[in-house]
Each structure stands twice: as C-alpha cells, then as structure tokens.
mmCIF file of C-alpha atoms in Angstrom:
data_model
loop_
_atom_site.group_PDB
_atom_site.id
_atom_site.type_symbol
_atom_site.label_atom_id
_atom_site.label_comp_id
_atom_site.label_asym_id
_atom_site.label_seq_id
_atom_site.Cartn_x
_atom_site.Cartn_y
_atom_site.Cartn_z
ATOM 1 C CA MET G 1 -15.184 -12.633 -6.906
ATOM 2 C CA LYS G 2 -15.638 -10.447 -3.783
ATOM 3 C CA LEU G 3 -14.349 -9.959 -0.334
ATOM 4 C CA PHE G 4 -16.708 -9.146 2.170
ATOM 5 C CA PHE G 5 -14.820 -8.239 6.033
ATOM 6 C CA PRO G 6 -17.321 -9.579 8.454
ATOM 7 C CA GLY G 7 -15.895 -6.680 11.613
ATOM 8 C CA GLY G 8 -16.670 -3.714 8.457
ATOM 9 C CA GLU G 9 -13.913 -2.287 8.141
ATOM 10 C CA HIS G 10 -14.079 -2.322 5.149
ATOM 11 C CA PRO G 11 -17.408 -2.803 2.698
ATOM 12 C CA GLN G 12 -17.208 -5.438 0.354
ATOM 13 C CA VAL G 13 -14.887 -5.104 -2.234
ATOM 14 C CA LEU G 14 -15.492 -6.930 -6.128
ATOM 15 C CA VAL G 15 -12.174 -8.290 -7.097
ATOM 16 C CA GLY G 16 -11.461 -6.983 -10.201
ATOM 17 C CA GLN G 17 -8.676 -8.586 -12.953
ATOM 18 C CA GLY G 18 -5.262 -7.386 -12.482
ATOM 19 C CA SER G 19 -3.853 -6.075 -9.979
ATOM 20 C CA GLN G 20 -5.017 -4.636 -6.813
ATOM 21 C CA LEU G 21 -3.151 -2.691 -3.622
ATOM 22 C CA VAL G 22 -4.539 -3.619 -0.401
ATOM 23 C CA GLY G 23 -3.371 -1.306 2.203
ATOM 24 C CA SER G 24 -3.587 2.326 3.990
ATOM 25 C CA ASP G 25 -2.293 4.174 0.850
ATOM 26 C CA PRO G 26 -4.951 6.631 -0.290
ATOM 27 C CA GLU G 27 -4.398 5.821 -3.776
ATOM 28 C CA ALA G 28 -4.367 1.759 -3.060
ATOM 29 C CA SER G 29 -7.585 -0.127 -4.485
ATOM 30 C CA VAL G 30 -8.462 -1.467 -1.064
ATOM 31 C CA VAL G 31 -7.689 0.533 1.555
ATOM 32 C CA LEU G 32 -7.956 -0.048 5.306
ATOM 33 C CA ALA G 33 -7.122 1.963 8.232
ATOM 34 C CA ALA G 34 -6.026 -0.099 10.812
ATOM 35 C CA PRO G 35 -3.033 0.141 13.298
ATOM 36 C CA ASP G 36 -0.796 -2.749 12.114
ATOM 37 C CA ILE G 37 -1.899 -1.792 8.230
ATOM 38 C CA VAL G 38 1.528 -0.218 6.586
ATOM 39 C CA VAL G 39 0.991 1.010 3.567
ATOM 40 C CA ARG G 40 1.954 -1.610 0.757
ATOM 41 C CA HIS G 41 0.691 -3.979 3.076
ATOM 42 C CA ALA G 42 -0.397 -6.615 0.495
ATOM 43 C CA GLU G 43 -1.284 -7.416 -3.165
ATOM 44 C CA LEU G 44 -4.046 -9.081 -5.164
ATOM 45 C CA THR G 45 -3.997 -9.878 -8.887
ATOM 46 C CA ARG G 46 -6.506 -11.756 -10.606
ATOM 47 C CA ASP G 47 -5.682 -13.609 -13.878
ATOM 48 C CA GLY G 48 -9.574 -14.428 -15.224
ATOM 49 C CA ASP G 49 -10.703 -17.137 -12.351
ATOM 50 C CA VAL G 50 -7.224 -17.213 -10.397
ATOM 51 C CA LEU G 51 -6.445 -14.784 -7.627
ATOM 52 C CA HIS G 52 -3.313 -15.299 -5.833
ATOM 53 C CA VAL G 53 -2.011 -12.487 -2.946
ATOM 54 C CA HIS G 54 1.018 -11.340 -2.236
ATOM 55 C CA ALA G 55 2.293 -9.826 0.711
ATOM 56 C CA LEU G 56 4.181 -7.113 0.517
ATOM 57 C CA ASP G 57 5.742 -5.282 3.889
ATOM 58 C CA GLY G 58 2.723 -6.144 6.049
ATOM 59 C CA ILE G 59 1.918 -9.694 7.584
ATOM 60 C CA VAL G 60 -0.717 -12.324 6.419
ATOM 61 C CA ALA G 61 -2.313 -14.607 6.500
ATOM 62 C CA LEU G 62 -4.174 -16.926 4.615
ATOM 63 C CA ASN G 63 -6.830 -19.487 7.140
ATOM 64 C CA GLY G 64 -4.296 -18.716 10.089
ATOM 65 C CA GLN G 65 -1.438 -19.928 8.663
ATOM 66 C CA THR G 66 1.642 -16.554 8.365
ATOM 67 C CA LEU G 67 2.968 -16.218 4.770
ATOM 68 C CA ALA G 68 6.545 -15.390 4.426
ATOM 69 C CA ALA G 69 7.662 -12.084 3.659
ATOM 70 C CA GLY G 70 7.692 -11.204 -0.440
ATOM 71 C CA ALA G 71 5.072 -15.301 -0.466
ATOM 72 C CA THR G 72 2.091 -15.550 -3.103
ATOM 73 C CA ALA G 73 -0.111 -17.819 -1.939
ATOM 74 C CA ALA G 74 -3.667 -19.291 -4.441
ATOM 75 C CA LEU G 75 -6.511 -18.294 -2.784
ATOM 76 C CA LYS G 76 -10.584 -20.332 -2.960
ATOM 77 C CA ALA G 77 -13.702 -18.903 -2.534
ATOM 78 C CA GLY G 78 -14.318 -19.388 1.573
ATOM 79 C CA ASP G 79 -10.991 -18.684 2.337
ATOM 80 C CA LEU G 80 -10.296 -16.473 5.222
ATOM 81 C CA ILE G 81 -7.771 -13.692 4.100
ATOM 82 C CA GLY G 82 -5.331 -11.767 7.253
ATOM 83 C CA PHE G 83 -4.466 -8.579 6.832
ATOM 84 C CA GLY G 84 -2.876 -8.086 9.958
ATOM 85 C CA THR G 85 -5.852 -8.083 12.371
ATOM 86 C CA VAL G 86 -8.533 -7.010 9.451
ATOM 87 C CA GLN G 87 -9.686 -10.214 8.062
ATOM 88 C CA ALA G 88 -11.555 -11.185 5.105
ATOM 89 C CA ARG G 89 -13.682 -13.708 3.068
ATOM 90 C CA LEU G 90 -13.440 -14.337 0.019
ATOM 91 C CA VAL G 91 -16.552 -15.255 -1.709
ATOM 92 C CA ALA G 92 -16.907 -16.211 -5.065
ATOM 93 C CA ILE G 93 -20.777 -14.458 -6.813
ATOM 94 C CA GLU G 94 -22.408 -15.707 -10.048
ATOM 95 C CA LYS G 95 -21.247 -13.432 -13.143
ATOM 96 C CA ALA G 96 -23.393 -11.085 -14.395
ATOM 97 C CA GLY G 97 -25.527 -11.685 -17.166
ATOM 98 C CA ALA G 98 -26.353 -15.349 -16.345
ATOM 99 C CA ALA G 99 -29.235 -16.304 -17.503
ATOM 100 C CA PRO G 100 -31.809 -17.686 -14.976
ATOM 101 C CA ALA G 101 -33.376 -21.590 -14.977
ATOM 102 C CA PRO G 102 -36.746 -21.077 -15.559
ATOM 103 C CA SER G 103 -39.351 -22.155 -12.975
ATOM 104 C CA ARG G 104 -40.570 -23.799 -15.778
ATOM 105 C CA PRO G 105 -40.451 -26.109 -19.454
ATOM 106 C CA ALA G 106 -39.432 -23.331 -21.855
ATOM 107 C CA ALA G 107 -40.695 -23.173 -25.164
ATOM 108 C CA VAL G 108 -39.811 -25.110 -28.010
ATOM 109 C CA ASP G 109 -40.281 -24.458 -31.810
ATOM 110 C CA GLU G 110 -40.393 -26.105 -35.135
ATOM 111 C CA THR G 111 -36.811 -26.875 -34.624
ATOM 112 C CA GLY G 112 -36.651 -28.737 -31.950
ATOM 113 C CA ALA G 113 -34.364 -25.879 -30.563
ATOM 114 C CA THR G 114 -35.487 -25.248 -26.440
ATOM 115 C CA ARG G 115 -36.473 -20.700 -26.358
ATOM 116 C CA VAL G 116 -35.257 -19.463 -23.332
ATOM 117 C CA ARG G 117 -37.468 -16.770 -22.066
ATOM 118 C CA MET G 118 -36.976 -13.695 -22.274
ATOM 119 C CA ALA G 119 -34.976 -11.321 -19.437
ATOM 120 C CA VAL G 120 -36.836 -8.759 -19.890
ATOM 121 C CA PRO G 121 -34.661 -5.603 -17.773
ATOM 122 C CA ARG G 122 -37.157 -4.684 -14.377
ATOM 123 C CA PHE G 123 -35.104 -1.983 -13.940
ATOM 124 C CA VAL G 124 -33.111 0.524 -16.023
ATOM 125 C CA LEU G 125 -30.456 3.411 -15.277
ATOM 126 C CA ARG G 126 -30.295 6.589 -17.753
ATOM 127 C CA GLY G 127 -27.641 9.071 -17.764
ATOM 128 C CA VAL G 128 -28.850 12.476 -17.294
ATOM 129 C CA SER G 129 -25.199 14.320 -15.825
ATOM 130 C CA GLY G 130 -21.953 14.163 -17.153
ATOM 131 C CA ALA G 131 -19.930 11.358 -18.640
ATOM 132 C CA ALA G 132 -23.334 9.230 -18.478
ATOM 133 C CA PHE G 133 -25.405 11.423 -20.113
ATOM 134 C CA GLY G 134 -28.063 10.293 -22.285
ATOM 135 C CA LYS G 135 -27.087 6.538 -21.930
ATOM 136 C CA VAL G 136 -29.364 3.741 -20.792
ATOM 137 C CA TYR G 137 -28.276 0.699 -19.180
ATOM 138 C CA PRO G 138 -30.146 -1.799 -18.184
ATOM 139 C CA VAL G 139 -29.606 -3.705 -14.657
ATOM 140 C CA LEU G 140 -31.209 -7.738 -14.360
ATOM 141 C CA THR G 141 -28.305 -8.977 -12.323
ATOM 142 C CA LEU G 142 -25.588 -7.306 -9.287
ATOM 143 C CA GLN G 143 -23.855 -4.758 -11.010
ATOM 144 C CA THR G 144 -20.760 -2.663 -10.558
ATOM 145 C CA ILE G 145 -21.087 1.591 -11.325
ATOM 146 C CA GLY G 146 -17.083 2.397 -11.163
ATOM 147 C CA ARG G 147 -14.264 3.971 -13.951
ATOM 148 C CA GLN G 148 -12.300 1.097 -13.940
ATOM 149 C CA SER G 149 -12.561 -0.803 -17.368
ATOM 150 C CA ASP G 150 -14.006 -4.070 -16.056
ATOM 151 C CA CYS G 151 -16.792 -2.696 -13.885
ATOM 152 C CA ASP G 152 -20.027 -3.666 -15.483
ATOM 153 C CA ILE G 153 -21.188 -0.342 -15.982
ATOM 154 C CA ALA G 154 -17.830 1.627 -16.528
ATOM 155 C CA ILE G 155 -17.750 5.267 -17.236
ATOM 156 C CA ALA G 156 -14.801 7.438 -17.990
ATOM 157 C CA SER G 157 -15.029 9.931 -15.491
ATOM 158 C CA GLU G 158 -11.919 10.714 -12.958
ATOM 159 C CA GLU G 159 -14.916 12.309 -10.699
ATOM 160 C CA ILE G 160 -15.919 8.551 -10.099
ATOM 161 C CA SER G 161 -13.588 5.799 -7.909
ATOM 162 C CA ARG G 162 -12.678 2.575 -10.090
ATOM 163 C CA ARG G 163 -15.013 0.706 -8.196
ATOM 164 C CA HIS G 164 -17.919 3.394 -6.832
ATOM 165 C CA ALA G 165 -20.857 1.551 -5.634
ATOM 166 C CA GLN G 166 -22.617 -1.248 -6.503
ATOM 167 C CA VAL G 167 -26.349 -1.738 -7.361
ATOM 168 C CA LYS G 168 -28.551 -4.853 -7.409
ATOM 169 C CA PRO G 169 -32.202 -5.493 -8.783
ATOM 170 C CA THR G 170 -35.038 -6.580 -5.860
ATOM 171 C CA PRO G 171 -39.025 -6.149 -6.017
ATOM 172 C CA ALA G 172 -39.086 -2.776 -4.802
ATOM 173 C CA GLY G 173 -36.023 -0.951 -7.052
ATOM 174 C CA LEU G 174 -32.545 -1.139 -7.106
ATOM 175 C CA MET G 175 -30.519 -1.931 -3.260
ATOM 176 C CA VAL G 176 -27.030 0.732 -3.555
ATOM 177 C CA GLU G 177 -24.548 0.168 -1.878
ATOM 178 C CA ASP G 178 -20.769 2.324 -1.549
ATOM 179 C CA LEU G 179 -17.538 0.433 -2.494
ATOM 180 C CA GLY G 180 -15.841 3.140 -0.637
ATOM 181 C CA SER G 181 -15.845 5.867 -3.051
ATOM 182 C CA SER G 182 -13.693 8.972 -1.955
ATOM 183 C CA ASN G 183 -16.836 10.835 -3.343
ATOM 184 C CA GLY G 184 -19.649 9.097 -2.198
ATOM 185 C CA THR G 185 -22.923 8.167 -3.438
ATOM 186 C CA PHE G 186 -26.164 9.389 -2.793
ATOM 187 C CA ILE G 187 -29.789 8.640 -3.160
ATOM 188 C CA ASN G 188 -32.324 12.330 -3.558
ATOM 189 C CA GLY G 189 -28.746 14.661 -2.547
ATOM 190 C CA GLN G 190 -28.631 12.001 0.750
ATOM 191 C CA ARG G 191 -25.266 10.595 0.744
ATOM 192 C CA VAL G 192 -25.712 6.626 1.984
ATOM 193 C CA GLN G 193 -23.132 3.053 3.126
ATOM 194 C CA GLN G 194 -26.128 1.552 1.323
ATOM 195 C CA GLY G 195 -30.067 2.846 0.500
ATOM 196 C CA LEU G 196 -32.964 1.187 -1.925
ATOM 197 C CA LEU G 197 -33.571 3.364 -5.372
ATOM 198 C CA LYS G 198 -37.193 3.557 -6.355
ATOM 199 C CA PRO G 199 -38.348 4.191 -10.235
ATOM 200 C CA GLY G 200 -38.457 8.012 -10.459
ATOM 201 C CA GLU G 201 -35.397 8.956 -7.937
ATOM 202 C CA GLU G 202 -32.166 9.197 -8.094
ATOM 203 C CA LEU G 203 -28.596 8.665 -7.995
ATOM 204 C CA ARG G 204 -25.339 10.715 -7.832
ATOM 205 C CA LEU G 205 -21.957 9.431 -8.643
ATOM 206 C CA ASP G 206 -20.393 12.951 -7.191
ATOM 207 C CA ASN G 207 -21.623 14.662 -10.457
ATOM 208 C CA ILE G 208 -22.284 11.562 -12.421
ATOM 209 C CA ARG G 209 -26.748 11.526 -12.112
ATOM 210 C CA PHE G 210 -28.873 8.602 -13.196
ATOM 211 C CA LEU G 211 -32.711 8.222 -13.410
ATOM 212 C CA LEU G 212 -33.871 4.967 -12.443
ATOM 213 C CA VAL G 213 -36.656 3.768 -14.484
ATOM 214 C CA ALA G 214 -39.219 1.239 -15.082
ATOM 215 C CA PRO G 215 -39.427 0.275 -18.333
ATOM 216 C CA GLY G 216 -43.099 0.282 -19.386
ATOM 217 C CA ALA G 217 -43.810 3.322 -16.512
ATOM 218 C CA GLU G 218 -43.860 7.103 -17.839
ATOM 219 C CA ILE G 219 -40.568 8.679 -17.239
ATOM 220 C CA PRO G 220 -40.210 12.350 -16.497
ATOM 221 C CA ALA G 221 -37.679 14.640 -19.322
ATOM 222 C CA THR G 222 -35.604 14.398 -15.955
ATOM 223 C CA SER G 223 -34.679 14.152 -12.535
ATOM 224 C CA THR G 224 -35.718 17.730 -10.891
ATOM 225 C CA LEU G 225 -32.316 17.480 -8.361
ATOM 226 C CA ALA G 226 -30.592 17.345 -12.252
ATOM 227 C CA LYS G 227 -32.328 20.463 -13.530
ATOM 228 C CA GLY G 228 -29.257 22.662 -13.956
ATOM 229 C CA HIS G 229 -26.038 20.430 -14.168
ATOM 230 C CA GLU G 230 -27.548 18.542 -17.491
ATOM 231 C CA PRO G 231 -25.784 19.427 -20.672
ATOM 232 C CA GLU G 232 -27.186 22.147 -22.758
ATOM 233 C CA GLU G 233 -28.603 19.858 -25.854
ATOM 234 C CA ALA G 234 -30.686 18.291 -22.582
ATOM 235 C CA LYS G 235 -32.187 21.830 -21.785
ATOM 236 C CA GLY G 236 -35.148 21.353 -24.659
ATOM 237 C CA GLY G 237 -38.494 22.026 -24.092
ATOM 238 C CA SER G 238 -41.365 19.668 -26.339
ATOM 239 C CA GLY G 239 -38.474 17.440 -27.450
ATOM 240 C CA ALA G 240 -37.899 16.574 -24.050
ATOM 241 C CA GLY G 241 -39.971 13.570 -24.029
ATOM 242 C CA TRP G 242 -39.194 12.395 -27.079
ATOM 243 C CA ILE G 243 -36.166 12.090 -26.185
ATOM 244 C CA ALA G 244 -37.146 10.085 -22.846
ATOM 245 C CA VAL G 245 -39.378 7.446 -25.267
ATOM 246 C CA ALA G 246 -36.206 6.834 -27.310
ATOM 247 C CA LEU G 247 -33.919 6.468 -24.456
ATOM 248 C CA VAL G 248 -36.547 3.464 -23.229
ATOM 249 C CA ALA G 249 -36.189 1.906 -26.873
ATOM 250 C CA LEU G 250 -32.865 2.013 -26.438
ATOM 251 C CA ALA G 251 -33.455 -0.239 -23.623
ATOM 252 C CA ALA G 252 -35.449 -2.619 -24.467
ATOM 253 C CA ALA G 253 -33.046 -3.183 -27.745
ATOM 254 C CA ALA G 254 -30.303 -3.649 -25.270
ATOM 255 C CA ALA G 255 -32.387 -6.003 -23.102
ATOM 256 C CA ALA G 256 -32.671 -8.105 -26.518
ATOM 257 C CA ALA G 257 -28.914 -8.714 -25.793
ATOM 258 C CA TYR G 258 -30.348 -11.304 -23.263
ATOM 259 C CA TYR G 259 -32.849 -13.441 -26.056
ATOM 260 C CA LEU G 260 -31.099 -16.677 -26.688
ATOM 261 C CA PHE G 261 -32.120 -19.914 -28.716
ATOM 262 C CA LEU G 262 -30.268 -22.773 -27.220
ATOM 263 C CA ARG G 263 -30.128 -26.171 -28.221
#
C-alpha cells in the first residue's frame, strides 16, 4: 500500500507495518507542512493487509466525511484521506517478488510439474561504502530502501531515513525516487527527487553508496565517486577484480531464490 498526494505536498509514501505518525513534527513518519497541519495530526496503523487511520489532534476526513476527534476508520485501496487541506489517495501496489505471468506456456518436466521460467535480475545494487559495503541487492521489482526493518532493502545506518528512497527497474536502468528523506538522494553526486540510475552509475543515500551493475556486464572494482570513502579492506590492488566477480556470483545465487517449481 502507498499514499499518493495528488497536490504534490509530499512524495508518495509506502505504508509499512506498524504505526506511522502524520503531522508537522519533524520526527513524524509523514511530515506535512500545510498551515492547518498540527504536530500530531493523525496516525496510520497497518496490521498485515489491514490499514486504519486514527484522528489525533488534527482534522481528518475519509472520502469527504470528517472523522470525529479520536475516531479510527478502516481504509481500503482507492480511499481519499484528508489531513486538513492535504489530500492523499491510498493505492494498492503489487507485492515485491511476485512472479510475472508467463507470456507463453511454461516448460513441463517429466513429472508433469510446471516449471516457472527463471527471473534473472537485470540489475543489481552493489554496496561500495558504509553499512552496505560488500553486499549485493538484486532488484527485480519496486524496492524500498531505508533503515526501517520492513524495507525491501534494509540498511542499519542512522544516516539514512526510515524510508529513504525507492528504486524500480526500467529498460534503461533503475528509476529512483526520494521518499522525503532528511539527507537526500544523489545520482552521481547530484541530488534528485526523481531520476534514472544507469548501469555503472552511483546511487548515494547520505554516506551509503551503491554501484548499479547489470549481471554479465563488466563491473568496475569501485565507483570513482566512492573512492576515498570505502573501508580500508576495499582499497586493494589486483584482488579488487576478483572481489567484483565474487559479488556477481552472489547476485546470481540470490536470483536463484526466485526459481520455483509449481504443480
């Protein structure tokens, strides 16, 4: 589930499990800056696939009907939620990792079981600095990056926001969108709200750097923008190329998790 703000008051917000505060408090999960937004305006609570909105100290409306102070209402995809004058639409999104429907009949083995065609990742994010250094993250679908544990790519670093950015594969690379982070999202050193990250380019979330690679393509040992920021163990000589090869192997192993056999 995600909240889309048609008026552009806030980037779209992926709604995770648990409670998220909406208001003008800088520490809120969703910070809104409209004049009629109060510090603790409302609270969103998600339990599994069930989402509720709870009116705290501000005016909250659901599909044009104002909720009483302290009231709680269940939400469903398509609902319009009003936080004061700020409108947000709740949108259902496809769950990450869902296998796409095959465009042609899948192969069948000798047992009669249908074999799902391999979902090889077109793109892999490789950590080149900070808490992500040495890790690889295959990106097959829309992924959220942040320090919150329920993010698709969870990075345990206080320098990045709870839900910092999201990445989505396209034919040319990853479409990157900042989710209202405190310290910004950068492509090749340029801060962006939304931008295209191409293979060989660098994505930076504060001090966390990733290099986008396409499995099968030549991979540089490290990003030129990341040089001088990687840990000492990364500053090797001839062994760097072998490390890159090993990381690609890890990415391939991660992709193998998507190879399923269905009856």
